[in-house]
Short mmCIF file of C-alpha atoms and ligand atoms in Angstrom, two decimals:
data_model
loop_
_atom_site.label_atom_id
_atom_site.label_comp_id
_atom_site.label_asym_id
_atom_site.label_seq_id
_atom_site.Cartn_x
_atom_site.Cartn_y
_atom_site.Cartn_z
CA UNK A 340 -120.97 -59.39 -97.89
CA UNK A 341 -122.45 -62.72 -99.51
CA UNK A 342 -120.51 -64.25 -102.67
CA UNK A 343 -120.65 -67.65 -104.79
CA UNK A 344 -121.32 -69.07 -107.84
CA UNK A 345 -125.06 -70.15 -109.27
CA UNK A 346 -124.89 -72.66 -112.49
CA UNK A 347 -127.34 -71.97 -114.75
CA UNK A 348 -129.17 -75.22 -116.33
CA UNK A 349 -131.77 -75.86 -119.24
CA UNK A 350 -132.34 -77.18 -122.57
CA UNK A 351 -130.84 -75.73 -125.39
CA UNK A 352 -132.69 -72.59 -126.26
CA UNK A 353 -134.68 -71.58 -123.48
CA UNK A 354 -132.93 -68.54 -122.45
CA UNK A 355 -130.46 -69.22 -120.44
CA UNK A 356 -127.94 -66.15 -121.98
CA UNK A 357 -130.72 -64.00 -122.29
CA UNK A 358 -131.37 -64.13 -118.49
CA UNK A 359 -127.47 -64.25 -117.85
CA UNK A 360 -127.42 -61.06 -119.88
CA UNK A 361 -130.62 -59.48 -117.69
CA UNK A 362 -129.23 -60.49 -114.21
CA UNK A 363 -125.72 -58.78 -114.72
CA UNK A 364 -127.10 -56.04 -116.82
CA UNK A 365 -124.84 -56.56 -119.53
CA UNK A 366 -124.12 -58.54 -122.76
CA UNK A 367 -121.97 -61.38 -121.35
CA UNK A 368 -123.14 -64.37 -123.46
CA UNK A 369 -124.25 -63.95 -126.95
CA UNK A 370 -127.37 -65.15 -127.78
CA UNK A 371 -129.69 -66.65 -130.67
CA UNK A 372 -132.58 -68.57 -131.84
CA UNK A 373 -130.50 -71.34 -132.80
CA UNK A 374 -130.19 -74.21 -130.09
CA UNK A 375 -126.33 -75.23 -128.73
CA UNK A 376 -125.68 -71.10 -129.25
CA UNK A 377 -123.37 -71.28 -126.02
CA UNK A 378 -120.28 -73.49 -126.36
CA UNK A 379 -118.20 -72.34 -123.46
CA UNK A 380 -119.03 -72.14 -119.46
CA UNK A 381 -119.33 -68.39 -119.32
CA UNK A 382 -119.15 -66.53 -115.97
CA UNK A 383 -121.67 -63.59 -115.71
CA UNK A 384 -120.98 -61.25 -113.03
CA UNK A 385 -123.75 -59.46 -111.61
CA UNK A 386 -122.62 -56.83 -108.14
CA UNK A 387 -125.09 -55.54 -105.30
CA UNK A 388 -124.67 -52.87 -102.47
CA UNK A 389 -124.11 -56.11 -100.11
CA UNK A 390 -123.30 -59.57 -102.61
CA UNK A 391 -121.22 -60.55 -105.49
CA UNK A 392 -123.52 -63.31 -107.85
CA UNK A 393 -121.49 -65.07 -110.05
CA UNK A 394 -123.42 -66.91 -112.70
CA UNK A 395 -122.44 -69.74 -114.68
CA UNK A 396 -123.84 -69.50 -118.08
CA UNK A 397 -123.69 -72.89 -119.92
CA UNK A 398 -124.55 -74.98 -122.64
CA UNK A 399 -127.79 -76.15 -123.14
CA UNK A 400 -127.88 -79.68 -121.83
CA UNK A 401 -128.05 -82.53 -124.48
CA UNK A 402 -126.98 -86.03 -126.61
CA UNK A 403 -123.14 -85.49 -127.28
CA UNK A 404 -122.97 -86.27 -131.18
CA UNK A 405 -119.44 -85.61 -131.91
CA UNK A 406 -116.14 -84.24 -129.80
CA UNK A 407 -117.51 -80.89 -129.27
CA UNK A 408 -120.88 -81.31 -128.16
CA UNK A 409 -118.90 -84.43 -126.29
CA UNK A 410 -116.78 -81.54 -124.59
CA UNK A 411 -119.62 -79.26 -124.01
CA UNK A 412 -121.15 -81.40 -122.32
CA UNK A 413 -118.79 -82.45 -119.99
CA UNK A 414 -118.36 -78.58 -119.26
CA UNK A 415 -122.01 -78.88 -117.99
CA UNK A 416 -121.50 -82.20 -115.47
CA UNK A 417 -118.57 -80.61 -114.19
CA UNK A 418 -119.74 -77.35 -113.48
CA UNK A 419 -121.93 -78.78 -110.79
CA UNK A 420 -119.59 -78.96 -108.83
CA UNK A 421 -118.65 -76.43 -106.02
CA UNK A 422 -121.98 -74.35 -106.99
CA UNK A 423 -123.70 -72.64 -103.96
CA UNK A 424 -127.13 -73.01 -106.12
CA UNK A 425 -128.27 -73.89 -109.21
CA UNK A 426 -130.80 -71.41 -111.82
CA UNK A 427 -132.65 -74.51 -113.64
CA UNK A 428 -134.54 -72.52 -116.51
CA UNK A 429 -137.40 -73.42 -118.39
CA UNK A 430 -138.79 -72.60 -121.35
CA UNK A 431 -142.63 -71.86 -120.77
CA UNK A 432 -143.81 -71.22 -124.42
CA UNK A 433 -142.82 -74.82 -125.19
CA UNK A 434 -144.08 -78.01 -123.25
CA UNK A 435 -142.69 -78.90 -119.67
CA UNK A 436 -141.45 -82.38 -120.73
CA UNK A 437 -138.99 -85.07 -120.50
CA UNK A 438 -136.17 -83.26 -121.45
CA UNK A 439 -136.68 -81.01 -118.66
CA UNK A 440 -137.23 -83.96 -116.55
CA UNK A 441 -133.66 -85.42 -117.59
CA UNK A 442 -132.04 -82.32 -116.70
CA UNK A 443 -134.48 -82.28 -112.91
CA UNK A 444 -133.08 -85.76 -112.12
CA UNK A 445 -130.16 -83.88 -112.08
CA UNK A 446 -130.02 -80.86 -111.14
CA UNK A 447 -132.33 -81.74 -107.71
CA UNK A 448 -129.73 -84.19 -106.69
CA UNK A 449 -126.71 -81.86 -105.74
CA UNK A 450 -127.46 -81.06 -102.95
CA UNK A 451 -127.76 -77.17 -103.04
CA UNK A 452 -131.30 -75.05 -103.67
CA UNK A 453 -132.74 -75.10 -106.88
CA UNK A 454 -134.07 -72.24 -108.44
CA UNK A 455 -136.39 -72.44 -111.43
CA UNK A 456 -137.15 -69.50 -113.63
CA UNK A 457 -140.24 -69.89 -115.76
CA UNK A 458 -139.03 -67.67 -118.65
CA UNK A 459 -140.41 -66.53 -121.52
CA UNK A 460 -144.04 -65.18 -120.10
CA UNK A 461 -144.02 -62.17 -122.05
CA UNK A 462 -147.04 -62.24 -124.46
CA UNK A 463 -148.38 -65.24 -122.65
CA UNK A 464 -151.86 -65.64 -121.13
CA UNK A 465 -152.02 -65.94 -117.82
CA UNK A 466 -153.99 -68.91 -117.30
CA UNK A 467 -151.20 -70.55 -119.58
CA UNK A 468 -148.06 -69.49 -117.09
CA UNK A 469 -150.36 -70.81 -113.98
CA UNK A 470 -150.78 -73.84 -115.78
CA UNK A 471 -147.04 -74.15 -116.73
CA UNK A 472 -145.82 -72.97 -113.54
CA UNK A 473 -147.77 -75.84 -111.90
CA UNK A 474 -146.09 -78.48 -114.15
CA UNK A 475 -142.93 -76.64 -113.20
CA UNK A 476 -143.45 -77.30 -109.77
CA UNK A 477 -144.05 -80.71 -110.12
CA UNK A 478 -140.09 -81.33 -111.16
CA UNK A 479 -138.49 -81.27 -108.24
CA UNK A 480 -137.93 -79.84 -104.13
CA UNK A 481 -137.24 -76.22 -105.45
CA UNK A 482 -135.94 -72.74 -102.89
CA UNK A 483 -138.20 -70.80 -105.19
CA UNK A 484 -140.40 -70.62 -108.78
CA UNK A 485 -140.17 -67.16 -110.88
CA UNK A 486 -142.08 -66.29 -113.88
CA UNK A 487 -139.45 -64.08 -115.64
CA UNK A 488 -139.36 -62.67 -119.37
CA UNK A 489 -135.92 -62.26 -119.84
CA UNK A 490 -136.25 -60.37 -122.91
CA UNK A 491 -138.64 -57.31 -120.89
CA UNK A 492 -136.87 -57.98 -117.54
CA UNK A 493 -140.34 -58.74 -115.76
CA UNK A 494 -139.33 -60.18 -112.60
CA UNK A 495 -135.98 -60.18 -112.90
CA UNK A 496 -135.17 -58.31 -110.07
CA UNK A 497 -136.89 -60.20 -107.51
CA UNK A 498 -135.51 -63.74 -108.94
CA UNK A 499 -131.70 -61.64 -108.43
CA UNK A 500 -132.61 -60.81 -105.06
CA UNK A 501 -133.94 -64.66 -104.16
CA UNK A 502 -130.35 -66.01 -106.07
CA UNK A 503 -128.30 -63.35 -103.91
CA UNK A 504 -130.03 -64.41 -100.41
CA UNK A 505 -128.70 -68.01 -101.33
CA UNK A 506 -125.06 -66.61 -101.44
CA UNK A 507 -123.03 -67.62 -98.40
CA UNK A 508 -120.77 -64.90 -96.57
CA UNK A 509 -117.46 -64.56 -98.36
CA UNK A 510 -115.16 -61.53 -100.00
CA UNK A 511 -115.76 -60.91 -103.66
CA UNK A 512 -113.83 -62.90 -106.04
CA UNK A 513 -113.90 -60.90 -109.20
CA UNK A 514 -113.36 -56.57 -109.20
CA UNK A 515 -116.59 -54.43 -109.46
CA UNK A 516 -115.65 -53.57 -113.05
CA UNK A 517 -115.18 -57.30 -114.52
CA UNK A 518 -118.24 -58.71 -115.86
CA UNK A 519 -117.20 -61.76 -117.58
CA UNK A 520 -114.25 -64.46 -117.34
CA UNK A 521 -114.07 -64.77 -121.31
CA UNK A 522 -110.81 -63.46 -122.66
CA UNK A 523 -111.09 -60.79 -124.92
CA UNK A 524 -110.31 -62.20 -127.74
CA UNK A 525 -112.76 -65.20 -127.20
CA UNK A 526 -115.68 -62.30 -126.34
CA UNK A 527 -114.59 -60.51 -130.01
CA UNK A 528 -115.45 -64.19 -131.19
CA UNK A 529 -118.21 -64.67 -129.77
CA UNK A 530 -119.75 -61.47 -131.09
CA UNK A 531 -118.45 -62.71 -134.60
CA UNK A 532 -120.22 -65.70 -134.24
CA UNK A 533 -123.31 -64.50 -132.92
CA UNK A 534 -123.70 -62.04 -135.95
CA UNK A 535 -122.91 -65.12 -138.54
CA UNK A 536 -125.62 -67.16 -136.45
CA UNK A 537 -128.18 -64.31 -137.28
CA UNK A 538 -127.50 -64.42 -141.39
CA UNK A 539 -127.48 -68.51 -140.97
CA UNK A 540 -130.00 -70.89 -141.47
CA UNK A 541 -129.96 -75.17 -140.68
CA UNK A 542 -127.14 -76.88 -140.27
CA UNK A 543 -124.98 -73.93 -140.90
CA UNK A 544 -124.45 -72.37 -137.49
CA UNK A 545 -123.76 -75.64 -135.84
CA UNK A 546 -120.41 -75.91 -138.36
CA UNK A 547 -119.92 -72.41 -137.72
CA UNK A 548 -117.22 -71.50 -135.34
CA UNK A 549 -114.74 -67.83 -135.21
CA UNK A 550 -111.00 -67.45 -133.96
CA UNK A 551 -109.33 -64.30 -133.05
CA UNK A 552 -105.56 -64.19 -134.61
CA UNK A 553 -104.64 -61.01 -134.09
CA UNK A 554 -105.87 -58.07 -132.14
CA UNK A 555 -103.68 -54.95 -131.65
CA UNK A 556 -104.91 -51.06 -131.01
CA UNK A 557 -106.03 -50.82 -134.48
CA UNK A 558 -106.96 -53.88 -135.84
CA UNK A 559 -108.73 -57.44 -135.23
CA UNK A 560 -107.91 -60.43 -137.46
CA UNK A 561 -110.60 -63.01 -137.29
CA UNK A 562 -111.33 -66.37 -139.05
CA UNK A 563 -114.83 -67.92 -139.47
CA UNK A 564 -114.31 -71.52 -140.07
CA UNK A 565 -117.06 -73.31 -141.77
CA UNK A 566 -116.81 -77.13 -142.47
CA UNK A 567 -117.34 -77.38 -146.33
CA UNK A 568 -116.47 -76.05 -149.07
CA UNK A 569 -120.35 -75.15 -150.04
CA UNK A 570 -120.76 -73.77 -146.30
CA UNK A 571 -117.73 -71.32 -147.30
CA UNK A 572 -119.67 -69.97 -150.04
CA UNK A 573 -122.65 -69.08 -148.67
CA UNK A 574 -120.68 -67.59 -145.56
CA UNK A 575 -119.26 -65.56 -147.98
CA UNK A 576 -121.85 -64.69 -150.17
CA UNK A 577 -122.52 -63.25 -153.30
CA UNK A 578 -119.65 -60.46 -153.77
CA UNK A 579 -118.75 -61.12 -150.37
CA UNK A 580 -121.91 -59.87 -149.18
CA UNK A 581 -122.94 -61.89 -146.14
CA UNK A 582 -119.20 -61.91 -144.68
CA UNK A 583 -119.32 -57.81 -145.01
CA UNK A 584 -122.72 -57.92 -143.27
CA UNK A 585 -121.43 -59.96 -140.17
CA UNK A 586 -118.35 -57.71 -140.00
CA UNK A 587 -120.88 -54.36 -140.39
CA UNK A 588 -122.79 -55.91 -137.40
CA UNK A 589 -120.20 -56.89 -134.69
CA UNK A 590 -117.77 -54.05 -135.38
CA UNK A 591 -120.09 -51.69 -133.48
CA UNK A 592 -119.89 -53.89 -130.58
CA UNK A 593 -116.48 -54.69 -130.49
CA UNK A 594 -115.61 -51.10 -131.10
CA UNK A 595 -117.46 -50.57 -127.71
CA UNK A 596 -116.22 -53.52 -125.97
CA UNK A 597 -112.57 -52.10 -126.72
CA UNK A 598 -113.61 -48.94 -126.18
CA UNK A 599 -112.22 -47.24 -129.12
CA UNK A 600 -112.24 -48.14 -133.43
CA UNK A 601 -111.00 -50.78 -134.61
CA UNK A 602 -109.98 -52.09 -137.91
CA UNK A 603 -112.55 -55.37 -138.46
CA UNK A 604 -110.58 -57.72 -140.96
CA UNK A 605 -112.94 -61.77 -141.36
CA UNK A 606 -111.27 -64.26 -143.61
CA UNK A 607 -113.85 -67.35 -144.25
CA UNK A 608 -112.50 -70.37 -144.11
CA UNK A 609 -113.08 -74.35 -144.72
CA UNK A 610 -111.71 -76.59 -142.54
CA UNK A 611 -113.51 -79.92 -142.45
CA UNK A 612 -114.58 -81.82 -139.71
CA UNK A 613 -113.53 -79.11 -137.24
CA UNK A 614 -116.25 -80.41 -135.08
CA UNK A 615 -114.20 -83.45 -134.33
CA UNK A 616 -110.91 -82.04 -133.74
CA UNK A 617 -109.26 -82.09 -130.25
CA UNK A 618 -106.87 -79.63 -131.04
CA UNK A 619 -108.47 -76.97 -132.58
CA UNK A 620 -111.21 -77.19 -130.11
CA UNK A 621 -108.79 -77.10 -127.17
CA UNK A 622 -107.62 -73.81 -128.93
CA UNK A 623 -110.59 -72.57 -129.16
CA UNK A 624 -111.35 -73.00 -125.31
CA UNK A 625 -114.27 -75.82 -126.02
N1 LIG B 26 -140.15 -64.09 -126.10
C1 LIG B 26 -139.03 -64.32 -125.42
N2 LIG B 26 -137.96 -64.82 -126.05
C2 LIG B 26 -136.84 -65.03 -125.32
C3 LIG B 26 -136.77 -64.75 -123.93
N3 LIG B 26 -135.53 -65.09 -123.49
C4 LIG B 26 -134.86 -65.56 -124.57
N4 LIG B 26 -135.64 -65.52 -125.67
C5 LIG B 26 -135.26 -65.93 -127.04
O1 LIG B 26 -134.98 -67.32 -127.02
C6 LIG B 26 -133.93 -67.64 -127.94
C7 LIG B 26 -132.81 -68.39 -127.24
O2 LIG B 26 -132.18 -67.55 -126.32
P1 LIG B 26 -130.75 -67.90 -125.69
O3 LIG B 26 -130.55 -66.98 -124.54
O4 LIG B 26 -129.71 -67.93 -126.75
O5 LIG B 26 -131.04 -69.38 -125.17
P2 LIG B 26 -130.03 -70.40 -124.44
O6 LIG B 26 -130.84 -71.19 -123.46
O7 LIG B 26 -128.86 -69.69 -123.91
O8 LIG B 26 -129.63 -71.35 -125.66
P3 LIG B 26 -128.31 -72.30 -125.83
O9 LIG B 26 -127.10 -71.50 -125.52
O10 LIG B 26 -128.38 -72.68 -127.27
O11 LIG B 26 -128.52 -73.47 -124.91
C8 LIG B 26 -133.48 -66.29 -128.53
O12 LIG B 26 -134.12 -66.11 -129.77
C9 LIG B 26 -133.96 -65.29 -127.49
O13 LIG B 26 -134.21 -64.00 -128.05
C10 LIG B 26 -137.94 -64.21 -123.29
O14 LIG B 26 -137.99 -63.92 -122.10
N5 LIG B 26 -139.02 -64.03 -124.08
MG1 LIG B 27 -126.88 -69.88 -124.33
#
């Protein structure tokens, strides 16, 4: 039996939660177009015949502007740290450039293999991936380079297997069942979130953020906090149309999370400069 933990770097956007999502087989992280969609260090759990691969999903790496990109990235430096590898993932619709470099310098200087998934070949020539997988290899000493498409699942399998044989021998630390180390209540939020990220354009999902207050056998009690006033309004939309919409689209997957109905009840809320506040992001596991 092999088992350990692989930290999954990257910019902001490239599809990191996507491929966390397609290694374990499962919606662990929620996903989005929107960069900084991850906030949390979010443990994806993916099981073979013979290993245990626990995956680190984590924010995209970037300039702290206020306390909680401050905090989210700290999450990233220190989850480093007592990794047996590390999944650096690049974008390869987009250029192979400095920020990628930053995040090399690094990532290459741990100390434990390094392996880079080219994602996002799907729809892409191939004269274009050889070309970006050859910039890709320029970055660093990598174990291995995989062309994947998280979104179809092309090669996939074979970058799971590579991650796997980089495992050393040890028991698993999580039971065959458990996908994620989210709490359920911070999952229910999540899904919240992700669905307001979908009907949100701008700065709007950045000031967006969703707390569970209640969750019994029949009912979840949610609040979407917004940081204006003007934010709270369009959150809510006209009649309350746009806060209906994000509860008609995650109460199907919390239903199935919980396994059975549930009562969905979102109250929108301002509370300005959330961003900046130690407390409530300490509550909210940031
Ligand atoms: N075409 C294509 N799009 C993808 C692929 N993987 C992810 N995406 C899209 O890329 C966007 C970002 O995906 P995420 O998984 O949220 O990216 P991330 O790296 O986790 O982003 P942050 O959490 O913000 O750092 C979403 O719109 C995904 O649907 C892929 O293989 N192909
Ligand atoms: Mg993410």
């Amino acid at each position: 039996m092999r088992s350990g933990f692989v930290a999954v770097a990257g910019r902001p956007n490239v599809g990191k939660s996507t491929l966390v999502n397609a290694l374990t087989g499962g919606k662990v992280a929620i996903v989005s177009d929107k960069p900084q969609t991850t906030r949390h260090r979010i443990h994806g759990i993916a099981n073979g015949d013979d290993y245990q691969l626990v995956l680190a999903d984590l924010p995209g790496f970037q300039r702290p502007l206020d306390a909680m990109t401050e905090r989210m990235q700290r999450t990233v430096d220190r989850s480093f740290d007592e990794v047996d590898a590390v999944l650096f993932v690049l974008s390869a619709r987009e250029r192979i450039g400095a920020g990628d470099r930053f995040i090399a310098d690094r990532v290459f200087s741990r100390g434990v293999p390094v392996v880079i998934a080219l994602n996002k070949v799907d729809r892409l020539k191939p004269g274009h991936i050889a070309t970006q997988m050859a910039t890709a290899a320029k970055l660093g000493e990598f174990h291995a380079l995989h062309p994947v498409s998280a979104k179809t699942g092309d090669g996939v399998e074979a970058l799971r297997g590579d991650l796997a044989s980089l495992l050393p021998e040890g028991p698993a630390y999580f039971p065959p069942e458990q996908r994620t180390n989210l709490p359920l209540e911070l999952q229910i939020a999540e899904l919240v979130r992700e669905k307001a990220l979908q009907l949100t354009r701008e700065e709007l999902p950045h000031a967006i953020t969703v707390e569970v207050e209640e969750l019994t056998d029949k009912a979840v009690r949610a609040t979407i906090y917004v940081e204006t006033d003007s934010q709270k309004q369009i959150v809510i939309g006209r009649g309350g149309s746009v806060v209906k919409e994000i509860g008609t689209r995650a109460r199907p997957e919390i239903e199935a999370l919980l396994g059975h109905p549930v009562y969905l009840d979102l109250q929108v809320k301002a509370r300005p400069r959330w961003r900046r506040d130690e407390t409530l992001l300490e509550r909210l596991g940031i």
